Short mmCIF file of C-alpha atoms in Angstrom, two decimals:
data_model
loop_
_atom_site.label_atom_id
_atom_site.label_comp_id
_atom_site.label_asym_id
_atom_site.label_seq_id
_atom_site.Cartn_x
_atom_site.Cartn_y
_atom_site.Cartn_z
CA UNK Y 57 11.43 -13.34 5.69
CA UNK Y 58 11.60 -10.06 3.80
CA UNK Y 59 11.94 -6.95 5.95
CA UNK Y 60 11.86 -3.39 4.65
CA UNK Y 61 13.35 -0.47 6.57
CA UNK Y 62 13.12 3.24 5.87
CA UNK Y 63 15.47 5.73 7.42
CA UNK Y 64 14.98 8.40 8.62
CA UNK Y 65 11.50 8.03 10.11
CA UNK Y 66 10.99 11.78 9.86
CA UNK Y 67 12.71 14.60 8.01
CA UNK Y 68 12.25 18.36 8.00
CA UNK Y 69 13.93 20.50 5.33
CA UNK Y 70 13.66 24.08 4.04
CA UNK Y 71 11.98 24.67 0.71
CA UNK Y 72 14.25 24.31 -2.30
CA UNK Y 73 16.54 21.65 -0.88
CA UNK Y 74 17.34 18.46 -2.75
CA UNK Y 75 16.80 15.43 -0.55
CA UNK Y 76 17.22 11.67 -0.47
CA UNK Y 77 14.95 9.14 1.19
CA UNK Y 78 16.31 5.66 1.85
CA UNK Y 79 14.77 2.21 1.68
CA UNK Y 80 16.57 -1.05 2.47
CA UNK Y 81 15.37 -4.64 2.18
CA UNK Y 82 16.85 -7.89 3.49
CA UNK Y 83 16.09 -10.31 0.62
CA UNK Y 84 17.54 -9.18 -2.69
CA UNK Y 85 15.39 -11.64 -4.70
CA UNK Y 86 12.74 -9.04 -5.45
CA UNK Y 87 10.38 -8.77 -8.40
CA UNK Y 88 9.96 -5.02 -8.21
CA UNK Y 89 10.00 -2.04 -5.85
CA UNK Y 90 7.40 0.71 -5.70
CA UNK Y 91 7.51 4.14 -4.03
CA UNK Y 92 4.28 5.66 -2.73
CA UNK Y 93 3.20 8.94 -1.23
CA UNK Y 94 0.54 9.19 1.46
CA UNK Y 95 -1.10 12.40 2.62
CA UNK Y 96 -2.64 12.43 6.14
CA UNK Y 97 -5.84 10.41 6.30
CA UNK Y 98 -5.66 9.42 2.63
CA UNK Y 99 -4.78 6.40 0.55
CA UNK Y 100 -1.44 5.71 -1.14
CA UNK Y 101 -0.51 7.31 -4.44
CA UNK Y 102 2.01 5.52 -6.62
CA UNK Y 103 5.07 7.61 -7.48
CA UNK Y 104 7.51 5.28 -9.20
CA UNK Y 105 7.76 1.56 -9.96
CA UNK Y 106 11.15 -0.04 -10.60
CA UNK Y 107 11.36 -3.53 -12.05
CA UNK Y 108 14.12 -5.81 -10.75
CA UNK Y 109 16.01 -5.51 -14.04
CA UNK Y 110 16.04 -1.70 -13.90
CA UNK Y 111 18.45 0.61 -12.09
CA UNK Y 112 16.34 3.76 -11.90
CA UNK Y 113 13.11 5.48 -12.83
CA UNK Y 114 12.37 9.19 -13.17
CA UNK Y 115 9.19 11.25 -13.02
CA UNK Y 116 9.46 15.02 -12.99
CA UNK Y 117 11.45 16.07 -9.91
CA UNK Y 118 11.56 12.50 -8.60
CA UNK Y 119 14.22 9.91 -9.29
CA UNK Y 120 14.31 6.46 -7.74
CA UNK Y 121 17.28 4.13 -7.93
CA UNK Y 122 17.56 0.44 -7.16
CA UNK Y 123 20.61 -1.57 -6.14
CA UNK Y 124 19.38 -5.11 -5.66
CA UNK Y 125 22.73 -6.59 -4.67
CA UNK Y 126 23.05 -4.25 -1.69
CA UNK Y 127 19.31 -4.33 -0.90
CA UNK Y 128 18.82 -0.59 -1.25
CA UNK Y 129 16.68 1.96 -3.03
CA UNK Y 130 16.77 5.73 -2.81
CA UNK Y 131 14.15 8.32 -3.72
CA UNK Y 132 15.67 11.62 -4.75
CA UNK Y 133 13.45 14.71 -4.66
CA UNK Y 134 14.85 17.78 -6.41
CA UNK Y 135 14.02 21.34 -5.40
CA UNK Y 136 11.60 20.36 -2.66
CA UNK Y 137 8.33 22.29 -2.21
CA UNK Y 138 5.87 22.56 0.71
CA UNK Y 139 3.43 20.49 -1.37
CA UNK Y 140 5.88 17.59 -1.17
CA UNK Y 141 5.14 17.28 2.56
CA UNK Y 142 3.73 13.78 3.08
CA UNK Y 143 4.74 10.30 4.19
CA UNK Y 144 6.76 8.34 1.63
CA UNK Y 145 6.60 4.56 1.65
CA UNK Y 146 8.54 1.98 -0.28
CA UNK Y 147 7.36 -1.57 -0.88
CA UNK Y 148 8.90 -4.67 -2.46
CA UNK Y 149 7.50 -7.85 -3.92
CA UNK Y 150 9.76 -10.80 -3.23
CA UNK Y 151 10.11 -13.25 -6.14
CA UNK Y 152 7.57 -16.07 -5.97
CA UNK Y 153 4.98 -14.08 -4.01
CA UNK Y 154 2.03 -11.85 -4.87
CA UNK Y 155 2.18 -9.35 -2.09
CA UNK Y 156 4.09 -6.21 -1.28
CA UNK Y 157 6.00 -5.84 1.95
CA UNK Y 158 5.96 -2.22 3.09
CA UNK Y 159 8.43 -0.11 4.99
CA UNK Y 160 7.06 2.05 7.81
CA UNK Y 161 7.68 5.23 5.87
CA UNK Y 162 9.52 8.54 6.09
CA UNK Y 163 7.42 11.52 7.16
CA UNK Y 164 8.67 14.54 5.21
CA UNK Y 165 7.97 18.16 6.06
CA UNK Y 166 9.13 20.89 3.68
CA UNK Y 167 9.16 24.30 5.35
CA UNK Y 168 8.21 27.41 3.36
CA UNK J 232 -6.04 5.79 -15.10
CA UNK J 233 -7.05 2.83 -12.98
CA UNK J 234 -9.51 3.70 -10.32
CA UNK J 235 -9.95 1.83 -7.07
CA UNK J 236 -13.02 3.01 -5.17
CA UNK J 237 -13.73 2.34 -1.54
CA UNK J 238 -17.37 2.96 -0.74
CA UNK J 239 -16.92 4.84 2.54
CA UNK J 240 -14.28 7.31 3.72
CA UNK J 241 -15.41 7.25 7.34
CA UNK J 242 -17.44 4.63 9.17
CA UNK J 243 -18.51 4.33 12.81
CA UNK J 244 -19.87 0.98 13.98
CA UNK J 245 -20.80 -0.57 17.29
CA UNK J 246 -19.03 -3.51 18.92
CA UNK J 247 -20.53 -6.80 17.74
CA UNK J 248 -21.94 -5.43 14.47
CA UNK J 249 -21.24 -7.15 11.17
CA UNK J 250 -19.37 -4.69 8.97
CA UNK J 251 -18.89 -4.73 5.20
CA UNK J 252 -16.14 -2.71 3.52
CA UNK J 253 -16.49 -2.57 -0.25
CA UNK J 254 -13.81 -2.06 -2.87
CA UNK J 255 -14.36 -1.78 -6.62
CA UNK J 256 -11.76 -1.45 -9.39
CA UNK J 257 -12.53 -0.49 -12.96
CA UNK J 258 -9.61 -1.91 -14.95
CA UNK J 259 -10.16 -5.68 -14.97
CA UNK J 260 -7.33 -6.34 -12.54
CA UNK J 261 -6.69 -9.93 -11.50
CA UNK J 262 -5.34 -9.28 -8.01
CA UNK J 263 -6.97 -7.42 -5.14
CA UNK J 264 -5.76 -6.82 -1.60
CA UNK J 265 -6.99 -5.59 1.77
CA UNK J 266 -4.54 -3.95 4.18
CA UNK J 267 -4.98 -2.24 7.49
CA UNK J 268 -2.73 0.59 8.58
CA UNK J 269 -2.00 1.48 12.19
CA UNK J 270 0.45 3.99 13.68
CA UNK J 271 3.77 2.34 14.43
CA UNK J 272 2.76 -0.92 12.75
CA UNK J 273 2.63 0.19 9.14
CA UNK J 274 0.57 -1.63 6.52
CA UNK J 275 -0.37 -5.22 7.25
CA UNK J 276 -1.98 -7.55 4.74
CA UNK J 277 -5.31 -9.03 5.83
CA UNK J 278 -6.43 -11.00 2.73
CA UNK J 279 -5.80 -11.04 -0.95
CA UNK J 280 -7.44 -12.55 -4.01
CA UNK J 281 -5.79 -13.49 -7.31
CA UNK J 282 -8.97 -14.52 -9.12
CA UNK J 283 -12.73 -14.53 -8.76
CA UNK J 284 -13.82 -16.68 -5.81
CA UNK J 285 -10.18 -17.26 -4.89
CA UNK J 286 -8.75 -15.87 -1.67
CA UNK J 287 -5.71 -16.30 0.49
CA UNK J 288 -4.98 -15.26 4.02
CA UNK J 289 -2.46 -12.53 4.61
CA UNK J 290 -0.55 -11.84 7.77
CA UNK J 291 -3.47 -10.89 10.06
CA UNK J 292 -6.69 -12.61 8.86
CA UNK J 293 -8.17 -13.30 12.31
CA UNK J 294 -11.55 -11.67 12.78
CA UNK J 295 -11.97 -10.96 9.06
CA UNK J 296 -13.34 -12.70 6.00
CA UNK J 297 -13.57 -11.67 2.35
CA UNK J 298 -15.75 -12.18 -0.67
CA UNK J 299 -14.96 -11.89 -4.35
CA UNK J 300 -17.99 -12.91 -6.40
CA UNK J 301 -17.13 -10.62 -9.32
CA UNK J 302 -13.73 -9.67 -10.66
CA UNK J 303 -14.13 -5.97 -10.01
CA UNK J 304 -15.36 -6.18 -6.41
CA UNK J 305 -13.56 -7.35 -3.29
CA UNK J 306 -15.35 -7.07 0.04
CA UNK J 307 -13.86 -7.22 3.50
CA UNK J 308 -16.18 -8.48 6.24
CA UNK J 309 -15.79 -8.01 9.95
CA UNK J 310 -18.00 -10.76 11.34
CA UNK J 311 -18.33 -9.20 14.80
CA UNK J 312 -16.59 -5.86 15.03
CA UNK J 313 -14.35 -5.21 18.01
CA UNK J 314 -12.64 -2.04 19.23
CA UNK J 315 -9.21 -3.42 18.24
CA UNK J 316 -10.38 -3.37 14.64
CA UNK J 317 -10.52 0.42 14.69
CA UNK J 318 -8.09 1.31 11.92
CA UNK J 319 -7.54 2.70 8.42
CA UNK J 320 -8.43 0.05 5.84
CA UNK J 321 -6.84 0.24 2.41
CA UNK J 322 -7.80 -1.70 -0.68
CA UNK J 323 -5.42 -2.19 -3.62
CA UNK J 324 -5.48 -3.91 -6.98
CA UNK J 325 -2.92 -4.96 -9.59
CA UNK J 326 -3.06 -6.51 -13.03
CA UNK J 327 0.07 -8.52 -12.48
CA UNK J 328 3.17 -8.05 -10.34
CA UNK J 329 4.78 -6.20 -13.23
CA UNK J 330 2.49 -3.20 -12.93
CA UNK J 331 2.56 -2.66 -9.18
CA UNK J 332 -0.37 -1.70 -7.00
CA UNK J 333 -3.07 0.96 -7.25
CA UNK J 334 -4.68 1.93 -3.95
CA UNK J 335 -8.08 3.28 -3.02
CA UNK J 336 -8.50 6.34 -0.84
CA UNK J 337 -9.03 4.31 2.35
CA UNK J 338 -11.80 3.80 4.89
CA UNK J 339 -11.29 5.06 8.41
CA UNK J 340 -13.29 2.65 10.59
CA UNK J 341 -14.03 3.41 14.22
CA UNK J 342 -15.61 0.69 16.37
CA UNK J 343 -17.21 2.00 19.57
#
């Protein structure tokens, strides 16, 4: 059974720092991996989607990498800003299924 | 951009009431999903649908049912609301697994 873990559960950094959020999964037979952002009381906003055949995806200050063999993905945020404060979730679809399995998220706070 | 619309942001219902949560997507997506999100438990799949009139149980279907009469609309029904169904409910849709999920803004349901 696929399990997704995100460490750390919470992170507080000063503005301007580069930071890395981690996501690990137990079954490497995934179809794709998606990173989301969630603001308090709101829905999930898609940040990056990485197909199983890809190694990384970039969007602006965000870069996500995928290493299927080791069951890991990282989300790199460059030059963090207070507006980046949110909870970040990763999710994977295991091959042969329709549904995402979600990690419990990393709550990020960027201090001005 | 794909839009997934959940009809209510906040809802307060009484124990024993029948509750309908509506979700509409505007991009002809095949797959639609209902999740609930609780602190410490993350996102848990209640039901999903991969075609009109087709549905499958997720991980926690007890106490819920769903309806998908039209492709764009997926309804979650609480047959007899209970206080343990107080939660954030999130709807998502996807065209295929390749394109990942798009989420609605969520419905915060309180059962009193």
